[in-house]
């Protein structure tokens, strides 16, 4: 290897480059002739001492992956080359442009004047408008969208400044976080972005290790059958982190993103299977335990990924699928693997519930198409029921329709005796909610309060 002076294409910036064994420059993007990330960072280091104000823009292109997948690398390369030309033509010649990722460019511009948001928008808008125009390759039209992250360093003799290389990272972060939008798809880094990204990063690490170490807890909430008082339980996962209980709506999406939903669900099933015997001692007439099943689990392979280990666990703990209800949220039913999954569950003997029915994309069609035993009427429905007559009418029609289809209705989120009376009157099969009990840990179960509530309601009916 020998050192050499490297001339960056079309511009007059020079910096050290290296030849590799086949006499190729290392660190140079072969398609565009621009510096790649490494050489760009090296170049920035050489500018570190300049007494100037610096603006860094990280420009991400979307849709180019689709172009690559559909039309192949030759078309993709043409689009990228054209994007490079458009970016460079939007900027004065002294601005340095680099290709720092497959579909990502970065520019650094130095100014004598103070850089404010308006100055950033002026440059970013120019680039964005050029990229917004259609691309033509071999007579076909293509459109790409651009996202621009910005970070700035206004020079100050006496203040400590982040290195310019760090600024590249910060402008990347601004695009990733998509916060602090100063213009359409132009995001300016501020320190809160880093803090929130760091928090998320820490949270993800902690969650991953707690799922893997099976540290999540399971709480149970009773479901009370209104005709015979028989109790079932819904298992609800809980995560204790940093001295707080993090609600499932905040951490389950992260678990899904980390691809740990299978591990989490099996942990919940295992815990429920272990707790089953103890619950039976506390509540001898216990009917079943519900498990929430995320759609991610049956999206691709008809749910084999979860059903196989689930059956093994139930065998191991001597439970029958008849004692387990699988609660499925309804807003994903369009996918073809759902049908096969639900049929398999039904054939295996699981009780099947459609969860959160009554809001969002609920469709009566699902009730006919899929083999559900139970319909869980969404709590939003229940809490507005007392004051909204129309809602009551809709709820009543759902109950009647379900009855005709041989599907039993469970009302969720029942908090008041008044709601309970309305629901009983309608012919709802069972209720669940704070009125009877909040979700509880097995060893914190307060049967006294629960029995009192239950007895006082059933004495009246
Ligand atoms: P969900 O399946 O609809 O569960 C019912 C939620 O309503 C629970 O919230 C429960 O604590 C809450 N709730 C029950 N009664 C009342 C009431 O009277 N008033 C009010 N305001 N709320 C009530 P939670 O435990 O925060 O769970 C939220 C969601 O997280 C669940 O909604 C479910 O979709 C999901 N989830 C919980 N555990 C699991 C799990 O193990 N696996 C999966 N995939 N999702 C889970
Ligand atoms: Ca549920
Ligand atoms: Ca629900």
CSV table of C-alpha atoms and ligand atoms in Angstrom, one decimal:
chain,number,residue,atom,x,y,z
A,1,UNK,CA,0.0,0.0,0.0
A,2,UNK,CA,1.2,3.5,-0.6
A,3,UNK,CA,-0.2,6.9,0.4
A,4,UNK,CA,-1.4,9.3,-2.2
A,5,UNK,CA,-3.2,12.5,-2.6
A,6,UNK,CA,-6.8,11.9,-3.5
A,7,UNK,CA,-8.8,14.4,-5.6
A,8,UNK,CA,-12.5,14.3,-4.9
A,9,UNK,CA,-14.5,14.3,-8.1
A,10,UNK,CA,-15.4,17.7,-9.5
A,11,UNK,CA,-14.3,19.6,-6.4
A,12,UNK,CA,-11.1,21.0,-5.3
A,13,UNK,CA,-10.8,19.3,-1.9
A,14,UNK,CA,-7.8,17.2,-1.4
A,15,UNK,CA,-7.0,14.8,1.4
A,16,UNK,CA,-5.0,11.7,2.0
A,17,UNK,CA,-6.3,8.5,0.4
A,18,UNK,CA,-4.9,5.0,0.0
A,19,UNK,CA,-4.3,2.6,-2.8
A,20,UNK,CA,-5.3,-1.0,-2.2
A,21,UNK,CA,-3.5,-4.0,-3.7
A,22,UNK,CA,-5.5,-3.8,-7.0
A,23,UNK,CA,-4.5,-0.2,-7.3
A,24,UNK,CA,-8.0,1.1,-6.3
A,25,UNK,CA,-8.5,4.0,-4.0
A,26,UNK,CA,-9.9,2.8,-0.8
A,27,UNK,CA,-12.6,4.9,0.9
A,28,UNK,CA,-14.0,6.3,-2.3
A,29,UNK,CA,-17.5,5.4,-3.4
A,30,UNK,CA,-17.0,3.7,-6.7
A,31,UNK,CA,-20.4,4.6,-8.2
A,32,UNK,CA,-20.5,8.4,-7.4
A,33,UNK,CA,-16.8,9.1,-7.0
A,34,UNK,CA,-17.7,10.9,-3.8
A,35,UNK,CA,-16.0,10.2,-0.5
A,36,UNK,CA,-17.7,7.4,1.5
A,37,UNK,CA,-18.5,7.7,5.2
A,38,UNK,CA,-14.9,6.9,6.4
A,39,UNK,CA,-13.2,9.3,4.1
A,40,UNK,CA,-15.8,11.9,4.8
A,41,UNK,CA,-15.1,11.7,8.5
A,42,UNK,CA,-11.4,11.9,7.9
A,43,UNK,CA,-12.0,15.0,5.8
A,44,UNK,CA,-14.0,16.6,8.6
A,45,UNK,CA,-11.3,15.9,11.1
A,46,UNK,CA,-8.9,17.9,8.9
A,47,UNK,CA,-11.4,20.8,9.0
A,48,UNK,CA,-11.8,20.6,12.8
A,49,UNK,CA,-9.7,23.7,13.5
A,50,UNK,CA,-11.3,26.0,11.0
A,51,UNK,CA,-12.7,29.1,12.7
A,52,UNK,CA,-16.0,28.8,10.7
A,53,UNK,CA,-19.6,27.9,11.4
A,54,UNK,CA,-20.6,24.5,10.0
A,55,UNK,CA,-23.8,23.0,8.8
A,56,UNK,CA,-24.1,19.3,8.2
A,57,UNK,CA,-27.0,17.8,6.3
A,58,UNK,CA,-27.7,14.1,6.2
A,59,UNK,CA,-29.9,13.3,3.3
A,60,UNK,CA,-31.7,10.0,3.3
A,61,UNK,CA,-33.5,8.8,0.2
A,62,UNK,CA,-36.5,6.5,0.4
A,63,UNK,CA,-38.2,4.4,-2.3
A,64,UNK,CA,-34.7,3.7,-3.8
A,65,UNK,CA,-34.8,0.2,-2.2
A,66,UNK,CA,-38.0,-0.5,-4.0
A,67,UNK,CA,-36.5,0.6,-7.2
A,68,UNK,CA,-33.6,-1.7,-6.6
A,69,UNK,CA,-35.8,-4.6,-5.8
A,70,UNK,CA,-38.2,-4.0,-8.8
A,71,UNK,CA,-35.9,-2.8,-11.5
A,72,UNK,CA,-32.5,-4.0,-10.4
A,73,UNK,CA,-29.1,-2.5,-9.6
A,74,UNK,CA,-28.5,-0.8,-12.9
A,75,UNK,CA,-31.6,1.4,-12.7
A,76,UNK,CA,-30.9,1.9,-9.0
A,77,UNK,CA,-27.3,3.1,-9.7
A,78,UNK,CA,-28.6,5.6,-12.3
A,79,UNK,CA,-31.1,7.0,-9.8
A,80,UNK,CA,-28.4,7.4,-7.2
A,81,UNK,CA,-26.0,9.0,-9.6
A,82,UNK,CA,-28.7,11.4,-10.7
A,83,UNK,CA,-29.6,12.2,-7.1
A,84,UNK,CA,-25.9,12.9,-6.5
A,85,UNK,CA,-25.8,15.4,-9.4
A,86,UNK,CA,-29.0,17.1,-8.3
A,87,UNK,CA,-27.7,17.5,-4.7
A,88,UNK,CA,-24.3,18.9,-5.9
A,89,UNK,CA,-26.0,21.2,-8.4
A,90,UNK,CA,-28.1,22.7,-5.5
A,91,UNK,CA,-25.0,23.7,-3.6
A,92,UNK,CA,-22.1,26.1,-4.1
A,93,UNK,CA,-18.9,24.4,-5.3
A,94,UNK,CA,-17.1,24.7,-1.9
A,95,UNK,CA,-19.6,22.5,-0.2
A,96,UNK,CA,-18.4,19.0,0.3
A,97,UNK,CA,-20.8,16.1,-0.5
A,98,UNK,CA,-20.2,12.5,0.4
A,99,UNK,CA,-22.2,9.2,0.0
A,100,UNK,CA,-22.2,7.8,3.5
A,101,UNK,CA,-24.7,5.0,2.9
A,102,UNK,CA,-26.4,3.1,0.1
A,103,UNK,CA,-29.1,5.6,-0.1
A,104,UNK,CA,-27.7,8.4,2.1
A,105,UNK,CA,-25.7,11.5,1.3
A,106,UNK,CA,-24.1,14.0,3.6
A,107,UNK,CA,-23.0,17.5,3.0
A,108,UNK,CA,-20.9,19.9,5.1
A,109,UNK,CA,-21.0,23.6,4.4
A,110,UNK,CA,-18.8,26.2,6.1
A,111,UNK,CA,-20.0,29.8,6.7
A,112,UNK,CA,-18.7,33.0,8.2
A,113,UNK,CA,-22.2,34.1,9.2
A,114,UNK,CA,-24.3,32.6,12.1
A,115,UNK,CA,-26.4,29.6,11.0
A,116,UNK,CA,-30.0,29.7,12.1
A,117,UNK,CA,-33.0,27.6,11.2
A,118,UNK,CA,-33.9,29.8,8.3
A,119,UNK,CA,-30.5,29.4,6.8
A,120,UNK,CA,-30.7,25.6,7.1
A,121,UNK,CA,-34.2,25.6,5.5
A,122,UNK,CA,-32.9,27.7,2.6
A,123,UNK,CA,-30.2,25.1,1.7
A,124,UNK,CA,-32.3,22.0,2.6
A,125,UNK,CA,-35.3,23.2,0.5
A,126,UNK,CA,-33.1,23.8,-2.5
A,127,UNK,CA,-31.9,20.2,-2.3
A,128,UNK,CA,-35.3,18.8,-1.6
A,129,UNK,CA,-37.0,20.6,-4.5
A,130,UNK,CA,-34.4,19.2,-6.9
A,131,UNK,CA,-34.9,15.7,-5.6
A,132,UNK,CA,-38.7,16.0,-5.7
A,133,UNK,CA,-38.7,16.1,-9.5
A,134,UNK,CA,-39.3,12.9,-11.3
A,135,UNK,CA,-36.3,10.7,-12.3
A,136,UNK,CA,-36.2,9.2,-15.8
A,137,UNK,CA,-34.2,6.1,-16.5
A,138,UNK,CA,-34.6,4.2,-19.8
A,139,UNK,CA,-37.9,6.0,-20.5
A,140,UNK,CA,-39.5,5.1,-17.2
A,141,UNK,CA,-40.4,7.6,-14.4
A,142,UNK,CA,-39.3,7.2,-10.8
A,143,UNK,CA,-40.1,9.2,-7.7
A,144,UNK,CA,-37.9,9.3,-4.6
A,145,UNK,CA,-38.6,11.0,-1.3
A,146,UNK,CA,-35.9,12.7,0.7
A,147,UNK,CA,-35.5,13.1,4.5
A,148,UNK,CA,-33.0,15.6,5.7
A,149,UNK,CA,-31.4,15.7,9.2
A,150,UNK,CA,-29.5,18.9,10.1
A,151,UNK,CA,-26.9,19.7,12.8
A,152,UNK,CA,-24.9,22.9,13.2
A,153,UNK,CA,-21.9,24.1,15.0
A,154,UNK,CA,-21.6,27.9,15.3
A,155,UNK,CA,-18.0,28.6,16.1
A,156,UNK,CA,-17.3,30.1,19.4
A,157,UNK,CA,-13.7,30.8,20.5
A,158,UNK,CA,-14.2,30.0,24.2
A,159,UNK,CA,-16.9,27.4,24.2
A,160,UNK,CA,-16.2,23.7,23.9
A,161,UNK,CA,-17.7,22.4,20.6
A,162,UNK,CA,-18.7,18.9,19.6
A,163,UNK,CA,-16.3,17.5,16.9
A,164,UNK,CA,-17.6,17.8,13.4
A,165,UNK,CA,-17.6,14.0,13.0
A,166,UNK,CA,-20.0,13.9,16.0
A,167,UNK,CA,-22.2,16.3,14.1
A,168,UNK,CA,-22.7,13.8,11.3
A,169,UNK,CA,-23.9,11.3,13.8
A,170,UNK,CA,-26.3,13.9,15.3
A,171,UNK,CA,-27.8,14.8,11.9
A,172,UNK,CA,-28.3,11.1,11.3
A,173,UNK,CA,-30.1,10.9,14.7
A,174,UNK,CA,-32.3,13.8,13.7
A,175,UNK,CA,-33.5,11.9,10.7
A,176,UNK,CA,-34.0,8.7,12.6
A,177,UNK,CA,-36.0,10.4,15.4
A,178,UNK,CA,-38.0,12.5,12.9
A,179,UNK,CA,-38.4,15.1,15.6
A,180,UNK,CA,-38.0,18.9,15.6
A,181,UNK,CA,-39.2,19.3,12.0
A,182,UNK,CA,-38.2,22.8,10.8
A,183,UNK,CA,-39.6,22.3,7.3
A,184,UNK,CA,-41.3,19.5,5.4
A,185,UNK,CA,-39.1,16.4,6.1
A,186,UNK,CA,-36.2,18.5,7.4
A,187,UNK,CA,-35.3,17.8,11.0
A,188,UNK,CA,-32.9,19.8,13.1
A,189,UNK,CA,-31.0,18.0,15.8
A,190,UNK,CA,-31.4,19.3,19.3
A,191,UNK,CA,-30.1,17.8,22.5
A,192,UNK,CA,-33.5,16.4,23.6
A,193,UNK,CA,-33.4,14.1,20.5
A,194,UNK,CA,-30.2,12.5,21.8
A,195,UNK,CA,-31.6,12.1,25.3
A,196,UNK,CA,-34.8,10.5,24.1
A,197,UNK,CA,-32.8,8.2,21.7
A,198,UNK,CA,-30.5,7.2,24.6
A,199,UNK,CA,-33.5,6.6,26.9
A,200,UNK,CA,-35.0,4.4,24.2
A,201,UNK,CA,-31.7,2.5,23.7
A,202,UNK,CA,-31.4,1.9,27.4
A,203,UNK,CA,-35.0,0.8,27.6
A,204,UNK,CA,-34.5,-1.6,24.7
A,205,UNK,CA,-31.4,-3.2,26.3
A,206,UNK,CA,-33.2,-3.6,29.7
A,207,UNK,CA,-36.3,-4.9,28.1
A,208,UNK,CA,-34.4,-7.5,26.1
A,209,UNK,CA,-32.5,-8.7,29.1
A,210,UNK,CA,-35.7,-8.9,31.2
A,211,UNK,CA,-37.6,-10.8,28.6
A,212,UNK,CA,-34.7,-13.2,28.1
A,213,UNK,CA,-34.3,-13.6,31.9
A,214,UNK,CA,-38.1,-14.2,32.2
A,215,UNK,CA,-38.4,-11.3,34.6
A,216,UNK,CA,-41.7,-9.9,33.3
A,217,UNK,CA,-44.6,-10.4,35.7
A,218,UNK,CA,-48.1,-11.6,34.9
A,219,UNK,CA,-51.2,-10.1,36.5
A,220,UNK,CA,-54.7,-11.6,36.3
A,221,UNK,CA,-58.0,-10.0,36.0
A,222,UNK,CA,-61.3,-11.9,36.7
A,223,UNK,CA,-63.9,-12.3,34.0
A,224,UNK,CA,-67.3,-13.0,35.7
A,225,UNK,CA,-70.0,-15.0,34.0
A,226,UNK,CA,-73.2,-13.1,34.7
A,227,UNK,CA,-75.5,-16.1,34.6
A,228,UNK,CA,-73.7,-18.7,36.8
A,229,UNK,CA,-71.0,-16.5,38.5
A,230,UNK,CA,-68.2,-18.7,37.1
A,231,UNK,CA,-64.8,-17.0,37.0
A,232,UNK,CA,-62.2,-17.0,34.3
A,233,UNK,CA,-59.0,-14.9,34.2
A,234,UNK,CA,-57.2,-12.8,31.7
A,235,UNK,CA,-53.4,-12.8,32.0
A,236,UNK,CA,-51.9,-9.3,31.5
A,237,UNK,CA,-48.2,-8.9,31.3
A,238,UNK,CA,-46.4,-6.3,33.4
A,239,UNK,CA,-42.9,-4.8,33.3
A,240,UNK,CA,-41.2,-3.2,36.3
A,241,UNK,CA,-38.4,-0.9,35.2
A,242,UNK,CA,-36.6,2.0,36.9
A,243,UNK,CA,-38.9,1.8,39.9
A,244,UNK,CA,-42.1,2.1,37.7
A,245,UNK,CA,-44.7,-0.1,36.2
A,246,UNK,CA,-44.4,0.5,32.4
A,247,UNK,CA,-47.8,-0.1,30.8
A,248,UNK,CA,-48.0,-2.9,28.1
A,249,UNK,CA,-49.0,-0.3,25.4
A,250,UNK,CA,-45.6,1.3,25.9
A,251,UNK,CA,-43.4,-1.8,25.9
A,252,UNK,CA,-45.2,-4.4,23.8
A,253,UNK,CA,-44.5,-2.4,20.6
A,254,UNK,CA,-40.8,-2.4,21.5
A,255,UNK,CA,-40.9,-6.1,22.2
A,256,UNK,CA,-42.4,-6.6,18.7
A,257,UNK,CA,-39.7,-4.4,17.2
A,258,UNK,CA,-37.0,-6.4,19.0
A,259,UNK,CA,-38.6,-9.6,17.7
A,260,UNK,CA,-39.1,-11.0,21.2
A,261,UNK,CA,-42.8,-11.4,21.2
A,262,UNK,CA,-42.7,-15.2,21.0
A,263,UNK,CA,-40.4,-15.3,24.0
A,264,UNK,CA,-42.6,-12.9,25.9
A,265,UNK,CA,-45.8,-14.8,25.1
A,266,UNK,CA,-44.4,-18.2,26.0
A,267,UNK,CA,-43.2,-16.7,29.3
A,268,UNK,CA,-46.8,-15.5,30.0
A,269,UNK,CA,-48.2,-18.9,29.1
A,270,UNK,CA,-45.6,-20.7,31.2
A,271,UNK,CA,-46.4,-18.4,34.2
A,272,UNK,CA,-50.1,-18.9,33.7
A,273,UNK,CA,-49.7,-22.7,33.4
A,274,UNK,CA,-47.6,-22.7,36.6
A,275,UNK,CA,-50.2,-20.5,38.4
A,276,UNK,CA,-53.2,-22.5,37.2
A,277,UNK,CA,-53.1,-25.0,40.1
A,278,UNK,CA,-52.8,-22.3,42.7
A,279,UNK,CA,-55.7,-20.4,41.1
A,280,UNK,CA,-57.8,-23.5,41.1
A,281,UNK,CA,-57.2,-23.7,44.9
A,282,UNK,CA,-58.3,-20.1,45.4
A,283,UNK,CA,-61.2,-20.3,42.8
A,284,UNK,CA,-62.3,-24.0,42.5
A,285,UNK,CA,-64.8,-23.3,39.7
A,286,UNK,CA,-62.2,-21.5,37.6
A,287,UNK,CA,-63.1,-21.9,33.9
A,288,UNK,CA,-60.2,-20.8,31.8
A,289,UNK,CA,-57.2,-18.4,31.5
A,290,UNK,CA,-56.9,-16.0,28.6
A,291,UNK,CA,-53.7,-15.3,26.8
A,292,UNK,CA,-53.3,-12.3,24.5
A,293,UNK,CA,-51.8,-13.3,21.2
A,294,UNK,CA,-50.1,-10.6,19.1
A,295,UNK,CA,-50.8,-10.8,15.4
A,296,UNK,CA,-47.0,-10.9,14.8
A,297,UNK,CA,-47.2,-14.5,15.9
A,298,UNK,CA,-49.3,-15.8,13.1
A,299,UNK,CA,-48.5,-13.4,10.3
A,300,UNK,CA,-46.2,-15.7,8.4
A,301,UNK,CA,-46.3,-19.4,9.1
A,302,UNK,CA,-49.9,-19.8,10.2
A,303,UNK,CA,-48.7,-19.5,13.7
A,304,UNK,CA,-46.6,-22.7,13.9
A,305,UNK,CA,-43.9,-20.6,15.6
A,306,UNK,CA,-46.1,-20.1,18.6
A,307,UNK,CA,-48.5,-23.1,18.5
A,308,UNK,CA,-45.8,-25.8,18.6
A,309,UNK,CA,-44.0,-24.5,21.8
A,310,UNK,CA,-47.4,-23.5,23.3
A,311,UNK,CA,-48.7,-27.1,23.0
A,312,UNK,CA,-45.4,-28.4,24.5
A,313,UNK,CA,-45.8,-26.1,27.5
A,314,UNK,CA,-49.4,-27.1,28.1
A,315,UNK,CA,-48.5,-30.8,27.9
A,316,UNK,CA,-45.6,-30.2,30.3
A,317,UNK,CA,-48.0,-28.6,32.9
A,318,UNK,CA,-50.9,-30.9,32.2
A,319,UNK,CA,-53.3,-28.3,30.9
A,320,UNK,CA,-55.8,-28.8,28.1
A,321,UNK,CA,-56.4,-26.2,25.3
A,322,UNK,CA,-60.0,-26.1,26.6
A,323,UNK,CA,-58.7,-24.3,29.7
A,324,UNK,CA,-57.0,-21.6,27.6
A,325,UNK,CA,-58.6,-18.8,25.7
A,326,UNK,CA,-56.5,-17.1,23.0
A,327,UNK,CA,-57.5,-13.4,22.6
A,328,UNK,CA,-56.8,-12.0,19.2
A,329,UNK,CA,-57.0,-8.3,18.3
A,330,UNK,CA,-59.1,-7.8,15.3
A,331,UNK,CA,-57.4,-5.1,13.2
A,332,UNK,CA,-55.1,-7.5,11.2
A,333,UNK,CA,-57.4,-10.0,9.9
A,334,UNK,CA,-56.8,-9.3,6.3
A,335,UNK,CA,-53.8,-11.6,6.1
A,336,UNK,CA,-54.3,-15.0,4.7
A,337,UNK,CA,-52.3,-16.9,7.3
A,338,UNK,CA,-54.8,-15.7,10.0
A,339,UNK,CA,-57.6,-18.1,8.7
A,340,UNK,CA,-55.3,-21.1,8.9
A,341,UNK,CA,-54.0,-20.1,12.3
A,342,UNK,CA,-57.5,-19.7,13.8
A,343,UNK,CA,-58.7,-22.9,12.3
A,344,UNK,CA,-55.8,-24.8,13.8
A,345,UNK,CA,-56.4,-23.3,17.2
A,346,UNK,CA,-60.1,-24.1,17.0
A,347,UNK,CA,-59.3,-27.7,15.9
A,348,UNK,CA,-56.9,-28.1,18.8
A,349,UNK,CA,-59.7,-27.1,21.2
A,350,UNK,CA,-58.6,-23.7,22.3
A,351,UNK,CA,-61.3,-21.1,23.2
A,352,UNK,CA,-61.0,-18.2,20.7
A,353,UNK,CA,-61.9,-14.6,21.5
A,354,UNK,CA,-62.0,-11.6,19.2
A,355,UNK,CA,-60.6,-8.8,21.3
A,356,UNK,CA,-61.4,-5.0,21.4
A,357,UNK,CA,-64.6,-5.5,19.3
A,358,UNK,CA,-66.7,-2.4,18.7
A,359,UNK,CA,-64.1,0.2,17.6
A,360,UNK,CA,-61.5,0.6,14.9
A,361,UNK,CA,-61.9,-1.8,12.1
A,362,UNK,CA,-64.4,-4.1,13.6
A,363,UNK,CA,-66.2,-6.0,11.0
A,364,UNK,CA,-69.2,-8.3,11.5
A,365,UNK,CA,-67.8,-10.3,8.6
A,366,UNK,CA,-65.0,-11.6,10.9
A,367,UNK,CA,-67.6,-13.1,13.2
A,368,UNK,CA,-69.0,-15.2,10.3
A,369,UNK,CA,-65.7,-16.0,8.7
A,370,UNK,CA,-63.7,-17.1,11.7
A,371,UNK,CA,-64.5,-19.7,14.4
A,372,UNK,CA,-64.8,-17.3,17.5
A,373,UNK,CA,-66.4,-18.5,20.7
A,374,UNK,CA,-66.2,-15.2,22.4
A,375,UNK,CA,-66.4,-11.5,21.5
A,376,UNK,CA,-64.8,-9.0,23.8
A,377,UNK,CA,-66.7,-5.7,23.5
A,378,UNK,CA,-64.1,-2.8,23.7
A,379,UNK,CA,-64.0,-0.8,26.9
A,380,UNK,CA,-64.4,2.5,25.0
A,381,UNK,CA,-67.8,1.3,24.1
A,382,UNK,CA,-68.6,0.5,27.7
A,383,UNK,CA,-67.5,3.7,29.3
A,384,UNK,CA,-69.6,5.9,27.0
A,385,UNK,CA,-72.6,3.6,27.2
A,386,UNK,CA,-74.3,5.2,30.2
A,387,UNK,CA,-74.5,8.6,28.4
A,388,UNK,CA,-74.8,7.6,24.8
A,389,UNK,CA,-78.0,6.0,23.7
A,390,UNK,CA,-76.9,5.3,20.2
A,391,UNK,CA,-73.9,3.4,21.5
A,392,UNK,CA,-76.3,1.3,23.7
A,393,UNK,CA,-78.4,0.5,20.6
A,394,UNK,CA,-75.3,-0.6,18.7
A,395,UNK,CA,-74.1,-2.6,21.7
A,396,UNK,CA,-77.4,-4.3,22.0
A,397,UNK,CA,-77.4,-5.2,18.3
A,398,UNK,CA,-73.9,-6.7,18.6
A,399,UNK,CA,-75.1,-8.8,21.6
A,400,UNK,CA,-78.1,-10.0,19.7
A,401,UNK,CA,-76.2,-10.8,16.5
A,402,UNK,CA,-73.5,-12.6,18.5
A,403,UNK,CA,-76.1,-14.7,20.3
A,404,UNK,CA,-77.6,-15.7,16.9
A,405,UNK,CA,-74.1,-16.8,15.8
A,406,UNK,CA,-73.5,-18.7,19.0
A,407,UNK,CA,-70.8,-16.3,20.1
A,408,UNK,CA,-70.8,-15.2,23.8
A,409,UNK,CA,-70.1,-11.5,24.6
A,410,UNK,CA,-67.7,-10.3,27.3
A,411,UNK,CA,-67.9,-6.6,28.2
A,412,UNK,CA,-64.5,-5.1,29.0
A,413,UNK,CA,-63.7,-2.2,31.3
A,414,UNK,CA,-66.8,-2.3,33.4
A,415,UNK,CA,-66.3,0.1,36.2
A,416,UNK,CA,-69.7,1.0,37.6
A,417,UNK,CA,-72.7,-0.9,38.9
A,418,UNK,CA,-74.8,1.1,36.4
A,419,UNK,CA,-72.9,-0.2,33.4
A,420,UNK,CA,-73.2,-3.7,34.9
A,421,UNK,CA,-76.9,-3.5,35.1
A,422,UNK,CA,-77.2,-2.2,31.5
A,423,UNK,CA,-75.0,-5.0,30.3
A,424,UNK,CA,-76.8,-7.7,32.2
A,425,UNK,CA,-80.1,-6.4,30.8
A,426,UNK,CA,-78.7,-6.6,27.3
A,427,UNK,CA,-77.9,-10.3,27.8
A,428,UNK,CA,-74.1,-9.9,27.9
A,429,UNK,CA,-72.6,-13.3,28.9
A,430,UNK,CA,-69.7,-12.1,31.1
A,431,UNK,CA,-68.0,-8.9,32.3
A,432,UNK,CA,-64.5,-7.8,33.2
A,433,UNK,CA,-63.3,-4.6,34.7
A,434,UNK,CA,-62.3,-2.6,37.8
A,435,UNK,CA,-65.8,-2.9,39.2
A,436,UNK,CA,-65.0,-6.5,40.2
A,437,UNK,CA,-61.2,-6.2,40.4
A,438,UNK,CA,-58.2,-4.6,38.9
A,439,UNK,CA,-55.6,-7.0,37.5
A,440,UNK,CA,-53.7,-8.6,40.4
A,441,UNK,CA,-50.6,-10.7,41.0
A,442,UNK,CA,-51.5,-14.2,42.1
A,443,UNK,CA,-50.0,-13.8,45.6
A,444,UNK,CA,-51.7,-10.3,46.0
A,445,UNK,CA,-55.1,-11.6,45.1
A,446,UNK,CA,-57.7,-10.1,47.5
A,447,UNK,CA,-60.6,-12.6,47.4
A,448,UNK,CA,-62.4,-10.7,50.2
A,449,UNK,CA,-63.0,-7.5,48.3
A,450,UNK,CA,-63.8,-9.5,45.1
A,451,UNK,CA,-66.3,-11.8,46.8
A,452,UNK,CA,-68.0,-8.9,48.5
A,453,UNK,CA,-68.5,-7.1,45.2
A,454,UNK,CA,-69.7,-10.3,43.5
A,455,UNK,CA,-72.1,-11.2,46.2
A,456,UNK,CA,-73.6,-7.8,46.5
A,457,UNK,CA,-74.3,-7.8,42.7
A,458,UNK,CA,-75.6,-11.3,42.4
A,459,UNK,CA,-77.9,-10.9,45.5
A,460,UNK,CA,-79.8,-8.3,43.4
A,461,UNK,CA,-80.2,-10.5,40.4
B,1,LIG,P1,-56.6,-5.8,26.5
B,1,LIG,O1,-56.3,-7.2,26.1
B,1,LIG,O2,-57.8,-5.1,25.9
B,1,LIG,O3,-56.6,-5.8,28.1
B,1,LIG,C1,-57.5,-5.1,28.9
B,1,LIG,C2,-56.9,-3.9,29.4
B,1,LIG,O4,-57.9,-3.1,30.1
B,1,LIG,C3,-55.8,-4.1,30.4
B,1,LIG,O5,-54.9,-3.1,30.3
B,1,LIG,C4,-56.6,-3.9,31.7
B,1,LIG,O6,-55.8,-3.6,32.8
B,1,LIG,C5,-57.5,-2.8,31.4
B,1,LIG,N1,-58.7,-2.8,32.2
B,1,LIG,C6,-59.4,-3.8,32.7
B,1,LIG,N2,-60.5,-3.4,33.4
B,1,LIG,C7,-60.5,-2.0,33.2
B,1,LIG,C8,-61.4,-1.0,33.7
B,1,LIG,O7,-62.4,-1.3,34.3
B,1,LIG,N3,-61.1,0.3,33.4
B,1,LIG,C9,-60.0,0.6,32.6
B,1,LIG,N4,-59.8,1.9,32.3
B,1,LIG,N5,-59.1,-0.3,32.2
B,1,LIG,C10,-59.4,-1.6,32.5
B,1,LIG,P2,-53.4,-3.4,30.3
B,1,LIG,O8,-53.1,-4.5,31.3
B,1,LIG,O9,-52.7,-2.1,30.5
B,1,LIG,O10,-53.1,-4.0,28.9
B,1,LIG,C11,-53.2,-3.2,27.8
B,1,LIG,C12,-53.1,-4.1,26.5
B,1,LIG,O11,-51.8,-4.7,26.4
B,1,LIG,C13,-54.1,-5.3,26.5
B,1,LIG,O12,-55.3,-4.8,26.2
B,1,LIG,C14,-53.4,-6.1,25.5
B,1,LIG,O13,-53.8,-5.7,24.2
B,1,LIG,C15,-52.0,-5.9,25.7
B,1,LIG,N6,-51.4,-7.0,26.5
B,1,LIG,C16,-51.4,-7.1,27.9
B,1,LIG,N7,-50.8,-8.3,28.2
B,1,LIG,C17,-50.4,-8.9,27.0
B,1,LIG,C18,-49.7,-10.1,26.7
B,1,LIG,O14,-49.3,-10.9,27.5
B,1,LIG,N8,-49.5,-10.3,25.4
B,1,LIG,C19,-49.9,-9.4,24.4
B,1,LIG,N9,-49.6,-9.7,23.1
B,1,LIG,N10,-50.5,-8.3,24.7
B,1,LIG,C20,-50.8,-8.0,26.0
B,2,LIG,CA1,-57.2,-8.9,25.8
B,3,LIG,CA1,-59.5,-5.8,25.0
